[in-house]
PDB file of C-alpha atoms and ligand atoms in Angstrom:
ATOM      1  CA  UNK A1178     -44.035  11.580 -34.401  1.00  0.00           C
ATOM      2  CA  UNK A1179     -40.891   9.488 -34.844  1.00  0.00           C
ATOM      3  CA  UNK A1180     -38.725  12.592 -34.640  1.00  0.00           C
ATOM      4  CA  UNK A1181     -40.439  13.738 -31.454  1.00  0.00           C
ATOM      5  CA  UNK A1182     -40.019  10.317 -29.845  1.00  0.00           C
ATOM      6  CA  UNK A1183     -36.341  10.199 -30.790  1.00  0.00           C
ATOM      7  CA  UNK A1184     -35.772  13.681 -29.442  1.00  0.00           C
ATOM      8  CA  UNK A1185     -37.576  12.947 -26.159  1.00  0.00           C
ATOM      9  CA  UNK A1186     -35.843   9.590 -25.673  1.00  0.00           C
ATOM     10  CA  UNK A1187     -32.459  11.140 -26.403  1.00  0.00           C
ATOM     11  CA  UNK A1188     -33.146  13.974 -23.988  1.00  0.00           C
ATOM     12  CA  UNK A1189     -34.148  11.536 -21.247  1.00  0.00           C
ATOM     13  CA  UNK A1190     -31.076   9.347 -21.821  1.00  0.00           C
ATOM     14  CA  UNK A1191     -28.812  12.379 -21.867  1.00  0.00           C
ATOM     15  CA  UNK A1192     -30.135  13.918 -18.692  1.00  0.00           C
ATOM     16  CA  UNK A1193     -30.040  10.520 -16.968  1.00  0.00           C
ATOM     17  CA  UNK A1194     -26.374  10.347 -17.799  1.00  0.00           C
ATOM     18  CA  UNK A1195     -25.622  13.495 -15.843  1.00  0.00           C
ATOM     19  CA  UNK A1196     -28.176  12.714 -13.154  1.00  0.00           C
ATOM     20  CA  UNK A1197     -26.861   9.269 -12.270  1.00  0.00           C
ATOM     21  CA  UNK A1198     -23.257  10.410 -12.105  1.00  0.00           C
ATOM     22  CA  UNK A1199     -24.210  13.529 -10.159  1.00  0.00           C
ATOM     23  CA  UNK A1200     -26.426  11.613  -7.733  1.00  0.00           C
ATOM     24  CA  UNK A1201     -23.704   9.038  -7.077  1.00  0.00           C
ATOM     25  CA  UNK A1202     -21.134  11.795  -6.596  1.00  0.00           C
ATOM     26  CA  UNK A1203     -23.231  13.721  -4.091  1.00  0.00           C
ATOM     27  CA  UNK A1204     -24.362  10.583  -2.283  1.00  0.00           C
ATOM     28  CA  UNK A1205     -20.790   9.320  -1.927  1.00  0.00           C
ATOM     29  CA  UNK A1206     -19.606  12.768  -0.903  1.00  0.00           C
ATOM     30  CA  UNK A1207     -22.228  12.921   1.848  1.00  0.00           C
ATOM     31  CA  UNK A1208     -21.539   9.405   3.021  1.00  0.00           C
ATOM     32  CA  UNK A1209     -17.865  10.323   3.326  1.00  0.00           C
ATOM     33  CA  UNK A1210     -18.271  13.708   4.962  1.00  0.00           C
ATOM     34  CA  UNK A1211     -18.712  13.859   8.739  1.00  0.00           C
ATOM     35  CA  UNK A1212     -21.920  15.686   9.717  1.00  0.00           C
ATOM     36  CA  UNK A1213     -20.250  18.430  11.711  1.00  0.00           C
ATOM     37  CA  UNK A1214     -18.040  19.698   8.870  1.00  0.00           C
ATOM     38  CA  UNK A1215     -18.844  22.606   6.645  1.00  0.00           C
ATOM     39  CA  UNK A1216     -18.477  20.621   3.396  1.00  0.00           C
ATOM     40  CA  UNK A1217     -21.495  21.165   1.182  1.00  0.00           C
ATOM     41  CA  UNK A1218     -21.609  18.323  -1.332  1.00  0.00           C
ATOM     42  CA  UNK A1219     -23.747  20.242  -3.806  1.00  0.00           C
ATOM     43  CA  UNK A1220     -21.096  22.951  -3.777  1.00  0.00           C
ATOM     44  CA  UNK A1221     -18.360  20.303  -4.200  1.00  0.00           C
ATOM     45  CA  UNK A1222     -20.248  18.900  -7.183  1.00  0.00           C
ATOM     46  CA  UNK A1223     -20.521  22.276  -8.883  1.00  0.00           C
ATOM     47  CA  UNK A1224     -16.836  22.974  -8.271  1.00  0.00           C
ATOM     48  CA  UNK A1225     -16.079  19.573  -9.816  1.00  0.00           C
ATOM     49  CA  UNK A1226     -18.328  19.963 -12.824  1.00  0.00           C
ATOM     50  CA  UNK A1227     -17.109  23.476 -13.524  1.00  0.00           C
ATOM     51  CA  UNK A1228     -13.667  21.975 -14.342  1.00  0.00           C
ATOM     52  CA  UNK A1229     -14.755  20.150 -17.515  1.00  0.00           C
ATOM     53  CA  UNK A1230     -18.397  20.858 -18.469  1.00  0.00           C
ATOM     54  CA  UNK A1231     -18.770  22.581 -21.839  1.00  0.00           C
ATOM     55  CA  UNK A1232     -15.095  22.086 -22.617  1.00  0.00           C
ATOM     56  CA  UNK A1233     -13.272  20.145 -25.287  1.00  0.00           C
ATOM     57  CA  UNK A1234     -12.345  16.953 -23.350  1.00  0.00           C
ATOM     58  CA  UNK A1235      -8.752  17.207 -24.554  1.00  0.00           C
ATOM     59  CA  UNK A1236      -8.375  20.734 -23.195  1.00  0.00           C
ATOM     60  CA  UNK A1237      -8.917  20.329 -19.492  1.00  0.00           C
ATOM     61  CA  UNK A1238      -5.618  21.096 -17.737  1.00  0.00           C
ATOM     62  CA  UNK A1239      -4.896  20.062 -14.122  1.00  0.00           C
ATOM     63  CA  UNK A1240      -5.434  23.674 -12.982  1.00  0.00           C
ATOM     64  CA  UNK A1241      -9.082  23.377 -13.991  1.00  0.00           C
ATOM     65  CA  UNK A1242      -9.499  21.502 -10.695  1.00  0.00           C
ATOM     66  CA  UNK A1243      -7.849  24.179  -8.521  1.00  0.00           C
ATOM     67  CA  UNK A1244     -11.189  25.418  -7.225  1.00  0.00           C
ATOM     68  CA  UNK A1245     -12.402  21.889  -6.496  1.00  0.00           C
ATOM     69  CA  UNK A1246      -9.292  21.121  -4.456  1.00  0.00           C
ATOM     70  CA  UNK A1247      -9.729  24.314  -2.465  1.00  0.00           C
ATOM     71  CA  UNK A1248     -13.339  23.395  -1.669  1.00  0.00           C
ATOM     72  CA  UNK A1249     -12.473  19.782  -0.779  1.00  0.00           C
ATOM     73  CA  UNK A1250      -8.785  19.509   0.180  1.00  0.00           C
ATOM     74  CA  UNK A1251      -7.366  16.099   1.165  1.00  0.00           C
ATOM     75  CA  UNK A1252      -6.711  15.766   4.899  1.00  0.00           C
ATOM     76  CA  UNK A1253      -3.219  14.549   5.776  1.00  0.00           C
ATOM     77  CA  UNK A1254      -2.675  11.684   8.216  1.00  0.00           C
ATOM     78  CA  UNK A1255       0.924  11.994   9.406  1.00  0.00           C
ATOM     79  CA  UNK A1256       2.970   8.765   9.459  1.00  0.00           C
ATOM     80  CA  UNK A1257       0.127   6.952   7.716  1.00  0.00           C
ATOM     81  CA  UNK A1258       0.368   8.236   4.151  1.00  0.00           C
ATOM     82  CA  UNK A1259       0.691   5.548   1.525  1.00  0.00           C
ATOM     83  CA  UNK A1260       1.566   6.178  -2.119  1.00  0.00           C
ATOM     84  CA  UNK A1261       1.727   3.585  -4.878  1.00  0.00           C
ATOM     85  CA  UNK A1262       2.739   3.165  -8.500  1.00  0.00           C
ATOM     86  CA  UNK A1263       1.957   0.047 -10.471  1.00  0.00           C
ATOM     87  CA  UNK A1264       0.715  -1.643  -7.287  1.00  0.00           C
ATOM     88  CA  UNK A1265      -2.808  -0.299  -6.899  1.00  0.00           C
ATOM     89  CA  UNK A1266      -4.500  -3.521  -5.828  1.00  0.00           C
ATOM     90  CA  UNK A1267      -1.993  -4.677  -3.220  1.00  0.00           C
ATOM     91  CA  UNK A1268      -1.616  -1.091  -1.986  1.00  0.00           C
ATOM     92  CA  UNK A1269      -5.296  -0.938  -1.107  1.00  0.00           C
ATOM     93  CA  UNK A1270      -5.249  -4.416   0.402  1.00  0.00           C
ATOM     94  CA  UNK A1271      -2.473  -3.507   2.828  1.00  0.00           C
ATOM     95  CA  UNK A1272      -3.563   0.071   3.508  1.00  0.00           C
ATOM     96  CA  UNK A1273      -7.120  -0.861   4.472  1.00  0.00           C
ATOM     97  CA  UNK A1274      -7.950   0.398   7.929  1.00  0.00           C
ATOM     98  CA  UNK A1275      -4.373   1.492   8.628  1.00  0.00           C
ATOM     99  CA  UNK A1276      -2.904   3.764   5.977  1.00  0.00           C
ATOM    100  CA  UNK A1277      -4.275   6.613   3.939  1.00  0.00           C
ATOM    101  CA  UNK A1278      -4.106   6.468   0.156  1.00  0.00           C
ATOM    102  CA  UNK A1279      -5.408   9.092  -2.234  1.00  0.00           C
ATOM    103  CA  UNK A1280      -8.503   6.930  -2.718  1.00  0.00           C
ATOM    104  CA  UNK A1281      -9.240   7.205   0.997  1.00  0.00           C
ATOM    105  CA  UNK A1282      -9.711  10.959   0.643  1.00  0.00           C
ATOM    106  CA  UNK A1283     -13.256  12.072  -0.070  1.00  0.00           C
ATOM    107  CA  UNK A1284     -12.615  13.069  -3.691  1.00  0.00           C
ATOM    108  CA  UNK A1285     -10.394  10.065  -4.323  1.00  0.00           C
ATOM    109  CA  UNK A1286     -13.006   7.621  -3.090  1.00  0.00           C
ATOM    110  CA  UNK A1287     -15.819   9.282  -4.992  1.00  0.00           C
ATOM    111  CA  UNK A1288     -13.932   9.337  -8.305  1.00  0.00           C
ATOM    112  CA  UNK A1289     -11.838   6.160  -8.177  1.00  0.00           C
ATOM    113  CA  UNK A1290     -12.644   3.992 -11.175  1.00  0.00           C
ATOM    114  CA  UNK A1291     -14.858   6.625 -12.767  1.00  0.00           C
ATOM    115  CA  UNK A1292     -14.691   8.158 -16.242  1.00  0.00           C
ATOM    116  CA  UNK A1293     -16.179  11.529 -17.054  1.00  0.00           C
ATOM    117  CA  UNK A1294     -15.961  14.367 -19.563  1.00  0.00           C
ATOM    118  CA  UNK A1295     -17.896  17.225 -21.088  1.00  0.00           C
ATOM    119  CA  UNK A1296     -18.377  18.423 -24.609  1.00  0.00           C
ATOM    120  CA  UNK A1297     -18.190  21.854 -26.203  1.00  0.00           C
ATOM    121  CA  UNK A1298     -21.592  23.504 -26.354  1.00  0.00           C
ATOM    122  CA  UNK A1299     -23.153  21.073 -23.866  1.00  0.00           C
ATOM    123  CA  UNK A1300     -23.815  21.316 -20.141  1.00  0.00           C
ATOM    124  CA  UNK A1301     -23.863  17.528 -19.741  1.00  0.00           C
ATOM    125  CA  UNK A1302     -21.489  15.140 -18.014  1.00  0.00           C
ATOM    126  CA  UNK A1303     -20.672  12.118 -20.154  1.00  0.00           C
ATOM    127  CA  UNK A1304     -19.449   8.853 -18.691  1.00  0.00           C
ATOM    128  CA  UNK A1305     -18.569   7.114 -21.942  1.00  0.00           C
ATOM    129  CA  UNK A1306     -16.896   8.158 -25.163  1.00  0.00           C
ATOM    130  CA  UNK A1307     -14.364  10.147 -23.164  1.00  0.00           C
ATOM    131  CA  UNK A1308     -10.678  10.283 -24.156  1.00  0.00           C
ATOM    132  CA  UNK A1309      -8.466   7.540 -22.701  1.00  0.00           C
ATOM    133  CA  UNK A1310      -5.572   8.147 -20.296  1.00  0.00           C
ATOM    134  CA  UNK A1311      -2.960   8.561 -23.068  1.00  0.00           C
ATOM    135  CA  UNK A1312      -5.195   9.734 -25.904  1.00  0.00           C
ATOM    136  CA  UNK A1313      -4.530  13.337 -25.054  1.00  0.00           C
ATOM    137  CA  UNK A1314      -2.722  14.579 -21.979  1.00  0.00           C
ATOM    138  CA  UNK A1315      -5.200  17.203 -20.827  1.00  0.00           C
ATOM    139  CA  UNK A1316      -8.204  14.936 -20.458  1.00  0.00           C
ATOM    140  CA  UNK A1317     -10.580  15.426 -17.495  1.00  0.00           C
ATOM    141  CA  UNK A1318      -9.722  12.154 -15.715  1.00  0.00           C
ATOM    142  CA  UNK A1319      -5.943  12.334 -16.018  1.00  0.00           C
ATOM    143  CA  UNK A1320      -5.907  16.021 -15.105  1.00  0.00           C
ATOM    144  CA  UNK A1321      -7.982  15.317 -12.021  1.00  0.00           C
ATOM    145  CA  UNK A1322      -5.598  12.630 -10.738  1.00  0.00           C
ATOM    146  CA  UNK A1323      -2.597  14.822 -11.535  1.00  0.00           C
ATOM    147  CA  UNK A1324      -3.991  17.804  -9.671  1.00  0.00           C
ATOM    148  CA  UNK A1325      -5.434  15.864  -6.733  1.00  0.00           C
ATOM    149  CA  UNK A1326      -2.290  13.759  -6.331  1.00  0.00           C
ATOM    150  CA  UNK A1327      -0.160  16.917  -6.252  1.00  0.00           C
ATOM    151  CA  UNK A1328      -2.280  18.192  -3.382  1.00  0.00           C
ATOM    152  CA  UNK A1329      -2.240  14.860  -1.560  1.00  0.00           C
ATOM    153  CA  UNK A1330       1.568  14.670  -1.789  1.00  0.00           C
ATOM    154  CA  UNK A1331       2.044  18.308  -0.795  1.00  0.00           C
ATOM    155  CA  UNK A1332       0.382  17.724   2.581  1.00  0.00           C
ATOM    156  CA  UNK A1333       2.158  14.392   3.271  1.00  0.00           C
ATOM    157  CA  UNK A1334       3.869  14.421   6.654  1.00  0.00           C
ATOM    158  CA  UNK A1335       5.996  12.298   8.945  1.00  0.00           C
ATOM    159  CA  UNK A1336       7.153   8.911   7.714  1.00  0.00           C
ATOM    160  CA  UNK A1337       5.535   8.049   4.393  1.00  0.00           C
ATOM    161  CA  UNK A1338       5.522   4.881   2.301  1.00  0.00           C
ATOM    162  CA  UNK A1339       5.362   4.135  -1.403  1.00  0.00           C
ATOM    163  CA  UNK A1340       4.678   0.670  -2.778  1.00  0.00           C
ATOM    164  CA  UNK A1341       6.528   0.152  -6.052  1.00  0.00           C
ATOM    165  CA  UNK A1342       6.344  -2.809  -8.416  1.00  0.00           C
ATOM    166  CA  UNK A1343       9.496  -4.945  -8.259  1.00  0.00           C
ATOM    167  CA  UNK A1344       8.131  -7.225 -10.944  1.00  0.00           C
ATOM    168  CA  UNK A1345       8.613  -4.428 -13.467  1.00  0.00           C
ATOM    169  CA  UNK A1346      11.823  -3.347 -15.211  1.00  0.00           C
ATOM    170  CA  UNK A1347      11.440   0.200 -13.986  1.00  0.00           C
ATOM    171  CA  UNK A1348       9.722   0.296 -10.600  1.00  0.00           C
ATOM    172  CA  UNK A1349      10.170   4.062 -10.360  1.00  0.00           C
ATOM    173  CA  UNK A1350       8.779   5.398 -13.607  1.00  0.00           C
ATOM    174  CA  UNK A1351       9.454   9.093 -14.248  1.00  0.00           C
ATOM    175  CA  UNK A1352       6.289   9.350 -16.347  1.00  0.00           C
ATOM    176  CA  UNK A1353       3.931   7.921 -13.711  1.00  0.00           C
ATOM    177  CA  UNK A1354       1.912  10.228 -11.476  1.00  0.00           C
ATOM    178  CA  UNK A1355       4.040   9.153  -8.540  1.00  0.00           C
ATOM    179  CA  UNK A1356       7.296   9.829 -10.415  1.00  0.00           C
ATOM    180  CA  UNK A1357       6.309  12.953 -12.293  1.00  0.00           C
ATOM    181  CA  UNK A1358       4.146  14.700  -9.693  1.00  0.00           C
ATOM    182  CA  UNK A1359       3.970  13.302  -6.176  1.00  0.00           C
ATOM    183  CA  UNK A1360       7.708  12.898  -5.509  1.00  0.00           C
ATOM    184  CA  UNK A1361       8.309  16.497  -6.551  1.00  0.00           C
ATOM    185  CA  UNK A1362       5.686  17.777  -4.130  1.00  0.00           C
ATOM    186  CA  UNK A1363       7.107  16.170  -0.987  1.00  0.00           C
ATOM    187  CA  UNK A1364       8.509  18.852   1.305  1.00  0.00           C
ATOM    188  CA  UNK A1365      11.214  18.260   3.904  1.00  0.00           C
ATOM    189  CA  UNK A1366       9.617  20.504   6.511  1.00  0.00           C
ATOM    190  CA  UNK A1367       6.640  18.176   6.638  1.00  0.00           C
ATOM    191  CA  UNK A1368       8.011  14.817   5.563  1.00  0.00           C
ATOM    192  CA  UNK A1369      10.658  12.990   7.592  1.00  0.00           C
ATOM    193  CA  UNK A1370      11.224   9.868   5.520  1.00  0.00           C
ATOM    194  CA  UNK A1371      10.027   7.907   2.528  1.00  0.00           C
ATOM    195  CA  UNK A1372      10.172   4.123   2.628  1.00  0.00           C
ATOM    196  CA  UNK A1373      10.061   2.608  -0.835  1.00  0.00           C
ATOM    197  CA  UNK A1374       8.701  -0.920  -0.600  1.00  0.00           C
ATOM    198  CA  UNK A1375       9.561  -2.963  -3.676  1.00  0.00           C
ATOM    199  CA  UNK A1376       6.709  -5.413  -3.910  1.00  0.00           C
ATOM    200  CA  UNK A1377       7.612  -8.508  -5.880  1.00  0.00           C
ATOM    201  CA  UNK A1378       5.507 -11.309  -7.303  1.00  0.00           C
ATOM    202  CA  UNK A1379       6.996 -14.566  -8.655  1.00  0.00           C
ATOM    203  CA  UNK A1380       9.199 -12.789 -11.148  1.00  0.00           C
ATOM    204  CA  UNK A1381      11.617 -10.459  -9.397  1.00  0.00           C
ATOM    205  CA  UNK A1382      12.821  -7.950 -11.979  1.00  0.00           C
ATOM    206  CA  UNK A1383      14.237  -5.245  -9.727  1.00  0.00           C
ATOM    207  CA  UNK A1384      15.855  -4.917  -6.302  1.00  0.00           C
ATOM    208  CA  UNK A1385      16.755  -1.943  -4.113  1.00  0.00           C
ATOM    209  CA  UNK A1386      19.939  -1.432  -6.176  1.00  0.00           C
ATOM    210  CA  UNK A1387      17.853  -0.690  -9.265  1.00  0.00           C
ATOM    211  CA  UNK A1388      18.934   2.272 -11.390  1.00  0.00           C
ATOM    212  CA  UNK A1389      15.433   3.762 -11.378  1.00  0.00           C
ATOM    213  CA  UNK A1390      15.489   3.950  -7.575  1.00  0.00           C
ATOM    214  CA  UNK A1391      18.644   6.066  -7.730  1.00  0.00           C
ATOM    215  CA  UNK A1392      16.514   8.578  -9.617  1.00  0.00           C
ATOM    216  CA  UNK A1393      13.874   8.405  -6.928  1.00  0.00           C
ATOM    217  CA  UNK A1394      16.510   9.199  -4.292  1.00  0.00           C
ATOM    218  CA  UNK A1395      17.790  12.088  -6.372  1.00  0.00           C
ATOM    219  CA  UNK A1396      14.300  13.558  -6.633  1.00  0.00           C
ATOM    220  CA  UNK A1397      13.807  13.653  -2.850  1.00  0.00           C
ATOM    221  CA  UNK A1398      14.627  16.913  -1.070  1.00  0.00           C
ATOM    222  CA  UNK A1399      17.819  16.626   1.045  1.00  0.00           C
ATOM    223  CA  UNK A1400      16.001  16.576   4.408  1.00  0.00           C
ATOM    224  CA  UNK A1401      13.874  13.547   3.537  1.00  0.00           C
ATOM    225  CA  UNK A1402      15.410  10.234   4.588  1.00  0.00           C
ATOM    226  CA  UNK A1403      15.184   7.444   2.021  1.00  0.00           C
ATOM    227  CA  UNK A1404      14.735   3.779   2.942  1.00  0.00           C
ATOM    228  CA  UNK A1405      14.240   0.867   0.551  1.00  0.00           C
ATOM    229  CA  UNK A1406      12.878  -2.606   1.334  1.00  0.00           C
ATOM    230  CA  UNK A1407      12.179  -5.610  -0.855  1.00  0.00           C
ATOM    231  CA  UNK A1408       9.089  -7.545   0.194  1.00  0.00           C
ATOM    232  CA  UNK A1409       7.290 -10.368  -1.640  1.00  0.00           C
ATOM    233  CA  UNK A1410       3.599  -9.634  -2.152  1.00  0.00           C
ATOM    234  CA  UNK A1411       2.548 -12.883  -0.452  1.00  0.00           C
ATOM    235  CA  UNK A1412       4.456 -11.852   2.667  1.00  0.00           C
ATOM    236  CA  UNK A1413       2.730  -8.464   2.733  1.00  0.00           C
ATOM    237  CA  UNK A1414      -0.689 -10.051   2.491  1.00  0.00           C
ATOM    238  CA  UNK A1415      -0.035 -12.690   5.155  1.00  0.00           C
ATOM    239  CA  UNK A1416       1.397 -10.075   7.486  1.00  0.00           C
ATOM    240  CA  UNK A1417      -1.607  -7.861   6.927  1.00  0.00           C
ATOM    241  CA  UNK A1418      -3.963 -10.709   7.767  1.00  0.00           C
ATOM    242  CA  UNK A1419      -2.069 -11.566  10.948  1.00  0.00           C
ATOM    243  CA  UNK A1420      -1.830  -8.005  12.218  1.00  0.00           C
ATOM    244  CA  UNK A1421      -5.098  -6.596  10.967  1.00  0.00           C
ATOM    245  CA  UNK A1422      -6.071  -5.049  14.295  1.00  0.00           C
ATOM    246  CA  UNK A1423      -2.740  -3.519  15.260  1.00  0.00           C
ATOM    247  CA  UNK A1424      -1.565  -1.849  12.036  1.00  0.00           C
ATOM    248  CA  UNK A1425       2.079  -2.833  12.604  1.00  0.00           C
ATOM    249  CA  UNK A1426       3.980  -2.041   9.414  1.00  0.00           C
ATOM    250  CA  UNK A1427       4.591  -5.105   7.217  1.00  0.00           C
ATOM    251  CA  UNK A1428       7.900  -3.794   5.832  1.00  0.00           C
TER     252      UNK A1428
HETATM  253  O1  N1C B2183       0.649   6.914 -12.275  1.00  0.00           O
HETATM  254  P1  N1C B2183       0.825   6.280 -10.941  1.00  0.00           P
HETATM  255  O2  N1C B2183       0.413   4.794 -10.908  1.00  0.00           O
HETATM  256  O3  N1C B2183       2.203   6.392 -10.362  1.00  0.00           O
HETATM  257  O4  N1C B2183      -0.177   6.945  -9.907  1.00  0.00           O
HETATM  258  C1  N1C B2183      -0.293   6.511  -8.589  1.00  0.00           C
HETATM  259  C2  N1C B2183      -0.148   7.629  -7.588  1.00  0.00           C
HETATM  260  C3  N1C B2183      -0.666   7.158  -6.226  1.00  0.00           C
HETATM  261  O5  N1C B2183       0.328   7.342  -5.224  1.00  0.00           O
HETATM  262  C4  N1C B2183      -1.935   7.981  -5.984  1.00  0.00           C
HETATM  263  O6  N1C B2183      -1.779   8.884  -4.889  1.00  0.00           O
HETATM  264  O7  N1C B2183      -0.928   8.751  -7.972  1.00  0.00           O
HETATM  265  C5  N1C B2183      -2.165   8.808  -7.254  1.00  0.00           C
HETATM  266  N1  N1C B2183      -3.238   8.256  -8.142  1.00  0.00           N
HETATM  267  C6  N1C B2183      -4.459   7.812  -7.636  1.00  0.00           C
HETATM  268  O8  N1C B2183      -4.763   7.967  -6.461  1.00  0.00           O
HETATM  269  C7  N1C B2183      -5.311   7.110  -8.528  1.00  0.00           C
HETATM  270  N2  N1C B2183      -6.481   6.455  -8.339  1.00  0.00           N
HETATM  271  C8  N1C B2183      -6.806   5.876  -9.474  1.00  0.00           C
HETATM  272  C9  N1C B2183      -2.985   8.128  -9.494  1.00  0.00           C
HETATM  273  N3  N1C B2183      -3.763   7.474 -10.331  1.00  0.00           N
HETATM  274  C10 N1C B2183      -4.933   6.942  -9.836  1.00  0.00           C
HETATM  275  N4  N1C B2183      -5.873   6.156 -10.393  1.00  0.00           N
HETATM  276  C11 N1C B2183      -5.807   5.551 -11.704  1.00  0.00           C
HETATM  277  O9  N1C B2183      -4.624   4.695 -11.677  1.00  0.00           O
HETATM  278  C12 N1C B2183      -5.587   6.527 -12.806  1.00  0.00           C
HETATM  279  O10 N1C B2183      -6.776   6.664 -13.531  1.00  0.00           O
HETATM  280  C13 N1C B2183      -4.490   5.894 -13.648  1.00  0.00           C
HETATM  281  O11 N1C B2183      -5.041   5.220 -14.750  1.00  0.00           O
HETATM  282  C14 N1C B2183      -3.826   4.850 -12.834  1.00  0.00           C
HETATM  283  C15 N1C B2183      -2.397   5.241 -12.459  1.00  0.00           C
HETATM  284  O12 N1C B2183      -1.724   4.115 -11.997  1.00  0.00           O
HETATM  285  P2  N1C B2183      -0.176   3.831 -11.977  1.00  0.00           P
HETATM  286  O13 N1C B2183       0.481   4.069 -13.304  1.00  0.00           O
HETATM  287  O14 N1C B2183      -0.041   2.465 -11.394  1.00  0.00           O
END
């Protein structure tokens, strides 16, 4: 009897794990998808799950999400694309209602803050006990952001912005997703300029002369104009508050 109870309880817990995550995913997908589009959220879910289910969670490369990105590609918003590295919170505070970050795309908003993985020999989705960001490179979460960010950057157009952290030694980190993937995907036929905004808190550790920013400039294709601005975080937030309706740039 005990064995049966344990088995049943385990089965219920396990299937709930997949069900809750799946239900949230589909619900969010539907909430974010305009009615008149052809996006089928059940199809998006199966394209998503197919990337990692039944696989060793350290052997999910970015390409595993190729199909997902073709089913649900990010839509570019020219002159309103905002990238960030080490500035996630302030980036979303200032972008709200005006700029488009990766998390404003359907997939980005559905998966932001989530953890997921599969297991060999199982058709479940697990939301705990998954490898951490640096535990192994090809983990489902990291590979998703790598692949989706590549796509998001590849469609960037017009004048784009990146918020970098000027309270760090190396605001442009070559190992970050922005430095290792997004910058390399910008194309000069689509993108006119990139404004790097160095956001500083109380401790200013880097300015526009910083060595790491020279590397950022070097990475940009010749046709893309580079602009750098230093702006204290408090100024960004006040400006945003004062111009909330008009979306005038705060840099
Ligand atoms: O490695 P990063 O920053 O340079 O990545 C940020 C960069 C942004 O421009 C986004 O377009 O890459 C994209 N991106 C996300 O949209 C995203 N949402 C949530 C990258 N990572 C994202 N996350 C989580 O933030 C991710 O799980 C990882 O842990 C961080 C990366 O943050 P970072 O080092 O500040």
